[in-house]
CSV table of C-alpha atoms in Angstrom, one decimal:
chain,number,residue,atom,x,y,z
A,1,MET,CA,1.2,5.7,21.8
A,2,ASN,CA,-2.2,7.2,22.4
A,3,LYS,CA,-5.1,7.4,19.9
A,4,GLN,CA,-4.7,11.2,19.6
A,5,ASP,CA,-1.1,10.7,18.6
A,6,ILE,CA,-2.1,8.8,15.5
A,7,LYS,CA,-2.4,11.3,12.7
A,8,LEU,CA,-2.0,11.4,9.0
A,9,ASP,CA,-0.2,14.3,7.3
A,10,LEU,CA,-3.0,15.4,4.9
A,11,ASN,CA,-0.6,17.6,2.9
A,12,ASN,CA,2.4,15.5,2.2
A,13,ASN,CA,1.5,11.9,1.4
A,14,LEU,CA,0.9,9.6,-1.6
A,15,VAL,CA,-2.6,11.1,-2.3
A,16,ASN,CA,-1.2,14.6,-2.4
A,17,LEU,CA,1.5,13.5,-4.8
A,18,ALA,CA,-1.1,12.0,-7.2
A,19,ASN,CA,-3.0,15.3,-7.1
A,20,SER,CA,0.1,17.2,-8.0
A,21,ILE,CA,0.4,15.0,-11.1
A,22,LEU,CA,-3.3,15.5,-11.9
A,23,LYS,CA,-2.9,19.2,-11.5
A,24,PHE,CA,0.2,19.2,-13.8
A,25,TYR,CA,-1.8,17.5,-16.6
A,26,ASN,CA,-4.6,20.0,-16.2
A,27,CYS,CA,-7.0,17.6,-14.5
A,28,GLU,CA,-9.2,18.3,-11.6
A,29,ALA,CA,-7.5,17.7,-8.3
A,30,PHE,CA,-9.4,15.8,-5.5
A,31,HIS,CA,-7.2,16.9,-2.7
A,32,PRO,CA,-4.4,19.4,-2.0
A,33,SER,CA,-1.3,18.9,-4.0
A,34,ILE,CA,2.3,19.1,-2.7
A,35,SER,CA,3.7,22.6,-3.2
A,36,TYR,CA,7.3,21.5,-3.7
A,37,ILE,CA,6.3,19.0,-6.4
A,38,ASP,CA,4.1,21.6,-8.1
A,39,GLU,CA,7.1,24.0,-8.2
A,40,ILE,CA,9.4,21.3,-9.8
A,41,LEU,CA,6.8,20.3,-12.4
A,42,GLU,CA,5.9,23.9,-13.3
A,43,LYS,CA,9.6,24.7,-14.0
A,44,ARG,CA,9.9,21.7,-16.3
A,45,LYS,CA,6.6,22.1,-18.1
A,46,ASN,CA,7.7,20.3,-21.2
A,47,LYS,CA,9.5,17.5,-19.5
A,48,LYS,CA,8.2,13.9,-19.5
A,49,LEU,CA,7.4,12.4,-16.1
A,50,CYS,CA,8.0,8.9,-14.9
A,51,VAL,CA,7.0,7.8,-11.4
A,52,LEU,CA,8.8,4.7,-10.2
A,53,LEU,CA,7.1,2.9,-7.2
A,54,TYR,CA,9.2,0.3,-5.6
A,55,ASP,CA,7.0,-1.7,-3.3
A,56,GLY,CA,8.2,-1.7,0.3
A,57,LEU,CA,11.2,0.7,-0.3
A,58,GLY,CA,10.3,2.9,2.7
A,59,LYS,CA,12.6,5.1,4.7
A,60,ILE,CA,13.7,2.3,7.0
A,61,ILE,CA,15.0,0.3,4.0
A,62,PHE,CA,16.8,3.3,2.5
A,63,GLU,CA,18.5,4.0,5.8
A,64,THR,CA,19.4,0.3,6.5
A,65,TYR,CA,21.1,-0.1,3.0
A,66,LYS,CA,22.2,3.5,2.3
A,67,ASN,CA,25.8,2.4,1.7
A,68,ASP,CA,24.7,-0.2,-0.8
A,69,ILE,CA,22.5,2.2,-2.9
A,70,PRO,CA,24.5,5.4,-3.1
A,71,PHE,CA,22.9,6.6,-6.3
A,72,LEU,CA,19.3,6.2,-5.0
A,73,TYR,CA,20.2,7.5,-1.6
A,74,SER,CA,21.9,10.6,-3.0
A,75,HIS,CA,18.8,11.7,-4.8
A,76,ILE,CA,16.5,11.7,-1.8
A,77,TYR,CA,14.6,15.0,-2.0
A,78,LYS,CA,12.1,15.0,0.8
A,79,SER,CA,10.6,12.8,3.5
A,80,PHE,CA,6.9,12.2,3.0
A,81,SER,CA,4.2,9.7,4.1
A,82,SER,CA,2.3,6.7,3.1
A,83,ILE,CA,-1.4,6.5,4.1
A,84,TYR,CA,-3.2,4.3,6.6
A,85,PRO,CA,-3.0,1.4,6.5
A,86,PRO,CA,0.5,1.5,5.0
A,87,THR,CA,0.0,-1.5,2.9
A,88,THR,CA,0.0,-2.2,-0.9
A,89,VAL,CA,-3.7,-2.5,-1.7
A,90,ALA,CA,-4.5,0.7,0.2
A,91,ALA,CA,-1.4,2.7,-0.6
A,92,THR,CA,-0.8,2.0,-4.3
A,93,ASN,CA,-4.5,2.6,-5.0
A,94,ALA,CA,-4.4,5.8,-3.0
A,95,PHE,CA,-1.7,7.1,-5.3
A,96,LEU,CA,-3.3,5.6,-8.4
A,97,THR,CA,-6.7,7.2,-7.8
A,98,GLY,CA,-5.6,10.4,-5.9
A,99,LYS,CA,-8.1,9.4,-3.2
A,100,TYR,CA,-8.1,8.0,0.3
A,101,PRO,CA,-9.4,4.5,1.3
A,102,ASN,CA,-12.7,6.0,2.6
A,103,GLU,CA,-13.3,7.3,-0.9
A,104,ASN,CA,-12.0,4.6,-3.2
A,105,GLY,CA,-12.8,1.6,-1.1
A,106,PHE,CA,-9.3,0.0,-1.2
A,107,VAL,CA,-8.5,-0.7,2.4
A,108,GLY,CA,-6.3,-3.8,2.7
A,109,TRP,CA,-5.3,-7.2,1.5
A,110,ASN,CA,-8.5,-8.9,2.6
A,111,GLN,CA,-11.9,-7.1,2.6
A,112,TYR,CA,-15.4,-8.1,3.5
A,113,PHE,CA,-17.9,-7.5,0.6
A,114,LYS,CA,-21.3,-7.3,2.1
A,115,ASN,CA,-23.1,-7.5,-1.3
A,116,ILE,CA,-21.8,-11.0,-1.9
A,117,ASP,CA,-21.2,-11.9,1.8
A,118,LYS,CA,-17.6,-13.0,1.3
A,119,PHE,CA,-14.2,-12.2,2.6
A,120,ILE,CA,-12.0,-11.6,-0.5
A,121,ASP,CA,-8.3,-11.2,-1.0
A,122,VAL,CA,-8.6,-8.2,-3.2
A,123,PHE,CA,-5.6,-8.5,-5.5
A,124,LEU,CA,-6.1,-12.3,-5.9
A,125,ASN,CA,-9.9,-12.1,-6.3
A,126,LYS,CA,-10.1,-15.1,-4.0
A,127,ASP,CA,-12.5,-16.1,-1.3
A,128,SER,CA,-10.2,-16.3,1.7
A,129,VAL,CA,-12.3,-18.7,3.7
A,130,LYS,CA,-12.9,-21.3,0.9
A,131,GLY,CA,-9.6,-20.6,-0.9
A,132,GLU,CA,-11.5,-20.3,-4.2
A,133,ILE,CA,-11.3,-17.7,-7.0
A,134,ILE,CA,-14.7,-16.1,-7.2
A,135,ASN,CA,-16.8,-15.3,-10.3
A,136,ASN,CA,-17.0,-11.6,-9.8
A,137,ASN,CA,-13.9,-9.4,-10.2
A,138,VAL,CA,-14.1,-7.3,-7.1
A,139,VAL,CA,-12.0,-4.5,-8.5
A,140,ASN,CA,-13.7,-4.1,-11.9
A,141,ASP,CA,-17.2,-5.1,-10.8
A,142,PHE,CA,-17.5,-3.5,-7.4
A,143,LEU,CA,-14.7,-1.0,-6.5
A,144,LYS,CA,-14.6,0.4,-10.1
A,145,PRO,CA,-11.7,2.8,-9.7
A,146,GLU,CA,-10.7,5.5,-12.1
A,147,PHE,CA,-6.9,5.7,-12.2
A,148,ILE,CA,-4.9,8.8,-12.8
A,149,ASP,CA,-3.5,7.6,-16.1
A,150,GLU,CA,-7.0,7.2,-17.4
A,151,ILE,CA,-8.0,10.6,-16.0
A,152,ILE,CA,-5.0,12.2,-17.7
A,153,ASN,CA,-5.8,10.5,-21.1
A,154,GLU,CA,-9.4,11.4,-20.9
A,155,LYS,CA,-8.7,15.1,-20.1
A,156,ASN,CA,-6.1,15.3,-22.9
A,157,ASN,CA,-8.2,13.4,-25.5
A,158,LYS,CA,-5.2,11.1,-26.3
A,159,ASN,CA,-3.1,8.3,-24.8
A,160,ILE,CA,-0.3,10.3,-23.2
A,161,ALA,CA,-0.2,8.3,-19.9
A,162,THR,CA,0.4,4.6,-19.2
A,163,THR,CA,1.0,2.1,-16.3
A,164,ILE,CA,3.7,-0.6,-16.3
A,165,LYS,CA,3.8,-3.3,-13.6
A,166,SER,CA,6.6,-5.9,-13.1
A,167,LEU,CA,4.1,-8.6,-12.3
A,168,THR,CA,2.9,-8.5,-15.9
A,169,TYR,CA,6.2,-10.0,-17.1
A,170,LYS,CA,7.2,-13.5,-16.0
A,171,ASP,CA,10.4,-15.5,-16.6
A,172,GLN,CA,10.5,-19.3,-17.2
A,173,ASN,CA,10.1,-19.9,-13.4
A,174,LYS,CA,7.0,-17.7,-13.3
A,175,HIS,CA,8.8,-15.0,-11.3
A,176,ASP,CA,8.7,-11.3,-12.2
A,177,ASP,CA,11.1,-10.7,-15.1
A,178,PHE,CA,12.6,-7.4,-14.0
A,179,ASN,CA,15.0,-7.1,-17.0
A,180,LYS,CA,11.9,-7.2,-19.3
A,181,PHE,CA,10.1,-4.8,-16.9
A,182,PHE,CA,12.8,-2.2,-17.1
A,183,ASP,CA,13.1,-2.6,-20.9
A,184,VAL,CA,9.3,-2.0,-21.2
A,185,VAL,CA,9.5,1.1,-18.9
A,186,ASN,CA,12.3,2.5,-21.1
A,187,GLU,CA,10.3,1.9,-24.3
A,188,SER,CA,7.2,3.4,-22.8
A,189,ILE,CA,9.0,6.6,-21.8
A,190,LYS,CA,9.8,7.2,-25.5
A,191,LYS,CA,6.1,6.9,-26.3
A,192,TYR,CA,4.2,8.5,-23.4
A,193,ASP,CA,4.4,11.8,-21.5
A,194,PHE,CA,3.6,10.1,-18.2
A,195,VAL,CA,4.6,6.6,-17.1
A,196,TYR,CA,3.8,5.0,-13.8
A,197,ALA,CA,6.1,2.0,-13.2
A,198,TYR,CA,5.4,-0.4,-10.4
A,199,SER,CA,7.9,-3.0,-9.1
A,200,THR,CA,7.0,-5.8,-6.7
A,201,GLU,CA,10.5,-5.7,-5.3
A,202,PRO,CA,11.8,-5.3,-2.7
A,203,ASP,CA,8.5,-6.0,-1.0
A,204,HIS,CA,8.4,-9.7,-2.1
A,205,SER,CA,11.8,-10.4,-0.7
A,206,LEU,CA,11.3,-8.4,2.5
A,207,HIS,CA,8.2,-10.5,3.3
A,208,GLU,CA,10.3,-13.6,2.9
A,209,ALA,CA,13.6,-12.6,4.4
A,210,GLY,CA,12.9,-9.7,6.8
A,211,ILE,CA,14.7,-6.4,6.7
A,212,LYS,CA,18.3,-7.4,7.4
A,213,ASP,CA,19.3,-10.1,5.0
A,214,GLU,CA,21.8,-10.5,2.2
A,215,LYS,CA,19.0,-11.2,-0.2
A,216,ILE,CA,17.6,-7.8,0.4
A,217,LYS,CA,21.0,-6.2,-0.2
A,218,ASN,CA,21.3,-8.0,-3.6
A,219,VAL,CA,17.8,-7.0,-4.7
A,220,LEU,CA,18.4,-3.4,-3.8
A,221,ILE,CA,21.8,-3.3,-5.6
A,222,TYR,CA,20.0,-4.7,-8.7
A,223,LEU,CA,17.3,-2.0,-8.5
A,224,GLU,CA,20.0,0.6,-7.9
A,225,ASN,CA,21.9,-0.4,-11.1
A,226,LYS,CA,18.8,-0.8,-13.3
A,227,THR,CA,17.3,2.5,-12.1
A,228,LYS,CA,20.6,4.4,-12.7
A,229,GLU,CA,20.7,2.9,-16.2
A,230,LEU,CA,17.1,3.8,-17.0
A,231,ILE,CA,17.5,7.4,-15.8
A,232,ASN,CA,20.8,7.9,-17.6
A,233,GLU,CA,19.2,6.7,-20.8
A,234,ASN,CA,16.4,9.2,-20.5
A,235,PRO,CA,18.0,12.5,-19.5
A,236,ASP,CA,15.0,14.6,-20.7
A,237,THR,CA,12.6,12.7,-18.4
A,238,LEU,CA,11.9,13.8,-14.8
A,239,PHE,CA,11.8,10.8,-12.5
A,240,ILE,CA,10.2,10.6,-9.1
A,241,LEU,CA,10.9,7.5,-7.0
A,242,ILE,CA,8.6,6.6,-4.2
A,243,ALA,CA,7.4,3.6,-2.2
A,244,ASP,CA,3.9,2.6,-1.0
A,245,HIS,CA,5.0,1.7,2.6
A,246,GLY,CA,7.9,0.7,4.8
A,247,PHE,CA,8.5,-2.5,6.7
A,248,LYS,CA,8.7,-4.2,10.0
A,249,ASP,CA,10.2,-7.4,11.1
A,250,ILE,CA,7.4,-9.3,12.9
A,251,GLU,CA,6.3,-11.9,15.4
A,252,TYR,CA,3.2,-14.0,15.0
A,253,LEU,CA,0.1,-13.9,17.3
A,254,PRO,CA,-2.0,-16.9,16.3
A,255,LEU,CA,-5.6,-15.8,16.9
A,256,TYR,CA,-6.9,-19.2,15.7
A,257,ASP,CA,-5.7,-20.5,19.1
A,258,ASP,CA,-7.7,-17.8,21.0
A,259,ASN,CA,-11.1,-19.5,21.4
A,260,GLU,CA,-12.1,-17.0,24.0
A,261,LEU,CA,-11.8,-14.2,21.5
A,262,ILE,CA,-13.3,-16.2,18.6
A,263,GLU,CA,-16.5,-16.8,20.7
A,264,THR,CA,-17.1,-13.0,20.9
A,265,LEU,CA,-17.3,-12.7,17.1
A,266,THR,CA,-20.4,-12.9,14.9
A,267,GLU,CA,-21.2,-16.4,13.7
A,268,GLU,CA,-20.5,-15.7,10.0
A,269,THR,CA,-17.1,-14.2,10.7
A,270,LYS,CA,-15.6,-16.9,13.1
A,271,ASN,CA,-13.9,-18.8,10.3
A,272,GLN,CA,-12.2,-15.6,9.1
A,273,ILE,CA,-11.6,-14.0,12.6
A,274,PHE,CA,-10.4,-10.6,11.2
A,275,THR,CA,-10.3,-8.8,7.9
A,276,VAL,CA,-8.3,-6.0,6.2
A,277,GLU,CA,-4.7,-6.7,7.5
A,278,PRO,CA,-2.9,-8.7,10.2
A,279,ARG,CA,-1.5,-5.4,11.6
A,280,PHE,CA,-4.6,-3.3,10.9
A,281,ALA,CA,-7.2,-5.9,11.9
A,282,SER,CA,-11.0,-5.4,11.7
A,283,PHE,CA,-13.4,-7.5,13.8
A,284,PHE,CA,-17.1,-8.1,13.6
A,285,VAL,CA,-18.2,-8.6,17.2
A,286,LYS,CA,-21.4,-9.8,18.9
A,287,ASP,CA,-20.1,-9.6,22.5
A,288,LYS,CA,-18.5,-6.2,22.5
A,289,GLU,CA,-18.0,-6.0,26.3
A,290,LYS,CA,-16.2,-9.4,26.3
A,291,PHE,CA,-14.1,-8.5,23.3
A,292,ILE,CA,-12.8,-5.3,25.0
A,293,ASP,CA,-12.1,-7.3,28.1
A,294,ILE,CA,-10.0,-9.8,26.1
A,295,TYR,CA,-8.2,-7.0,24.3
A,296,ASN,CA,-7.3,-5.3,27.6
A,297,LYS,CA,-6.0,-8.6,29.1
A,298,LYS,CA,-4.0,-9.9,26.0
A,299,TYR,CA,-3.4,-7.4,23.3
A,300,LYS,CA,-3.3,-3.8,24.5
A,301,ASP,CA,0.5,-3.7,24.8
A,302,ASP,CA,0.8,-4.4,21.0
A,303,PHE,CA,-2.3,-2.9,19.5
A,304,ILE,CA,-4.5,0.2,19.9
A,305,LEU,CA,-8.2,-0.4,19.8
A,306,PHE,CA,-10.5,1.8,17.8
A,307,THR,CA,-14.3,1.6,17.4
A,308,LYS,CA,-15.6,2.0,13.9
A,309,LYS,CA,-16.9,5.5,14.8
A,310,GLU,CA,-13.6,6.5,16.4
A,311,LEU,CA,-11.7,5.3,13.3
A,312,PHE,CA,-14.0,7.3,11.0
A,313,ASN,CA,-13.7,10.4,13.1
A,314,SER,CA,-9.9,10.2,13.4
A,315,GLU,CA,-9.5,10.9,9.7
A,316,ILE,CA,-6.5,8.6,9.4
A,317,LEU,CA,-8.3,6.8,6.5
A,318,GLY,CA,-9.1,10.0,4.8
A,319,PRO,CA,-10.7,13.4,5.6
A,320,LYS,CA,-14.3,13.3,6.7
A,321,ILE,CA,-16.6,13.2,3.8
A,322,THR,CA,-20.4,13.3,3.5
A,323,LYS,CA,-20.7,9.7,2.3
A,324,THR,CA,-17.9,7.1,2.5
A,325,ASN,CA,-17.4,4.4,-0.1
A,326,GLU,CA,-19.8,1.6,0.6
A,327,PHE,CA,-17.1,-1.1,0.3
A,328,PHE,CA,-14.9,0.8,2.7
A,329,ASP,CA,-17.8,1.1,5.1
A,330,ASN,CA,-18.7,-2.5,4.9
A,331,THR,CA,-15.3,-4.0,5.5
A,332,ILE,CA,-14.6,-1.9,8.7
A,333,GLY,CA,-16.1,-3.9,11.6
A,334,ASP,CA,-17.1,-3.0,15.1
A,335,PHE,CA,-13.5,-2.8,16.4
A,336,ILE,CA,-10.1,-2.3,14.6
A,337,LEU,CA,-6.8,-3.2,16.3
A,338,LEU,CA,-3.8,-1.2,15.0
A,339,ALA,CA,-0.4,-2.7,15.6
A,340,THR,CA,2.1,-0.5,17.6
A,341,SER,CA,4.8,-3.2,18.2
A,342,SER,CA,6.3,-6.0,16.1
A,343,LYS,CA,3.3,-8.3,16.6
A,344,MET,CA,1.1,-9.6,13.7
A,345,PHE,CA,-2.2,-11.4,14.0
A,346,VAL,CA,-2.6,-14.7,12.2
A,347,ASN,CA,-6.2,-16.0,11.5
A,348,LYS,CA,-5.2,-19.5,10.3
A,349,GLU,CA,-2.1,-21.7,10.4
A,350,ASP,CA,0.1,-21.8,7.3
A,351,LYS,CA,2.7,-24.6,7.6
A,352,LYS,CA,4.2,-23.8,4.2
A,353,PHE,CA,5.3,-20.2,4.6
A,354,LYS,CA,5.9,-17.8,7.4
A,355,MET,CA,6.6,-14.2,6.7
A,356,LYS,CA,9.6,-12.6,8.5
A,357,GLY,CA,8.6,-9.0,7.6
A,358,THR,CA,5.4,-7.2,6.8
A,359,HIS,CA,3.6,-3.8,7.1
A,360,ALA,CA,0.2,-2.1,7.6
A,361,GLY,CA,0.8,-1.3,11.3
A,362,ILE,CA,1.1,2.3,12.6
A,363,THR,CA,4.8,2.5,13.4
A,364,LYS,CA,7.0,5.0,11.7
A,365,ASP,CA,9.0,2.2,10.1
A,366,GLU,CA,5.9,1.3,8.1
A,367,LEU,CA,4.5,4.8,7.4
A,368,ASP,CA,7.6,6.9,6.7
A,369,LEU,CA,8.8,7.3,3.1
A,370,TYR,CA,11.3,9.2,1.0
A,371,LEU,CA,10.6,10.9,-2.2
A,372,SER,CA,13.5,11.0,-4.6
A,373,ILE,CA,14.0,13.2,-7.7
A,374,PHE,CA,16.2,12.5,-10.7
A,375,ASN,CA,17.0,14.7,-13.8
A,376,ASN,CA,15.6,17.8,-12.0
């Protein structure tokens, strides 16, 4: 794969879908909408809308388990795309804001925040070097997103849109309570015109078990049955089912053992090694010539190297804009390595847990999604 082959479809992705929804609720669109979604929504002007986002349920998972989820599979409407990097922090927030990472500042699991000089796991609000929860809330205090449900409510001067997330509801073992989640989604559809419902599965299980495992089959069958029940109970609601990204079974590349590479990094980043994602890894480098030499010797078969300027000009993280989001700009280092194989960088050893599957690389398995329509 060459750099020029890495492109993002800027007319048929998660951001475009969000802008179709904004357009439908008479809100200002930030980017082009999807014409086939616009046509469906326009025909059913008075119909309630529920978007279900099942984390990790990309095209590769649909195709692997198509015989086990016939209801979901039979309602696939179109192929469409995640965004780069195809990972939860970036992709869900691309949909939820209708904007790309270079605009909203949500780039990946771990980001460098220059204003506090810390590497933060964004969703956990945790200093990844010290392992401590920080005082600031990086989403609310720094990134300050405006989500599409808020935009819809503000435009319509009433609460007609809401967001439901499975991680809000916990069972006695502190796991997501999906029965409660689906009950709340069902109740919310009765009250609101637009419902966004986010499920942490099958992503959670795919990280743990990899793509081909009996556990994944069981999770998907559960989602199939609960989704069918939800849709049948709400025949007057239009449902759109999407994912944020696909998946890849992976192999570890322990960068913490590569002292030669670590020595090329700036002093303040050596303990972190890289930021953003293990398959979309950003490096802050003091010895650029040596870093490139190491890349060519050790990593070029599994990763494509971009300079910061090349990445910005490529438009894979969003169309060129006059001024990029400062938090996006600050977390992108001197070089970014994008995974093209099954390899994944590891910046510190974890003896408790090793993932078997993950995402954020630039393979089709991670980027390609299906968009499904129900009650159309």
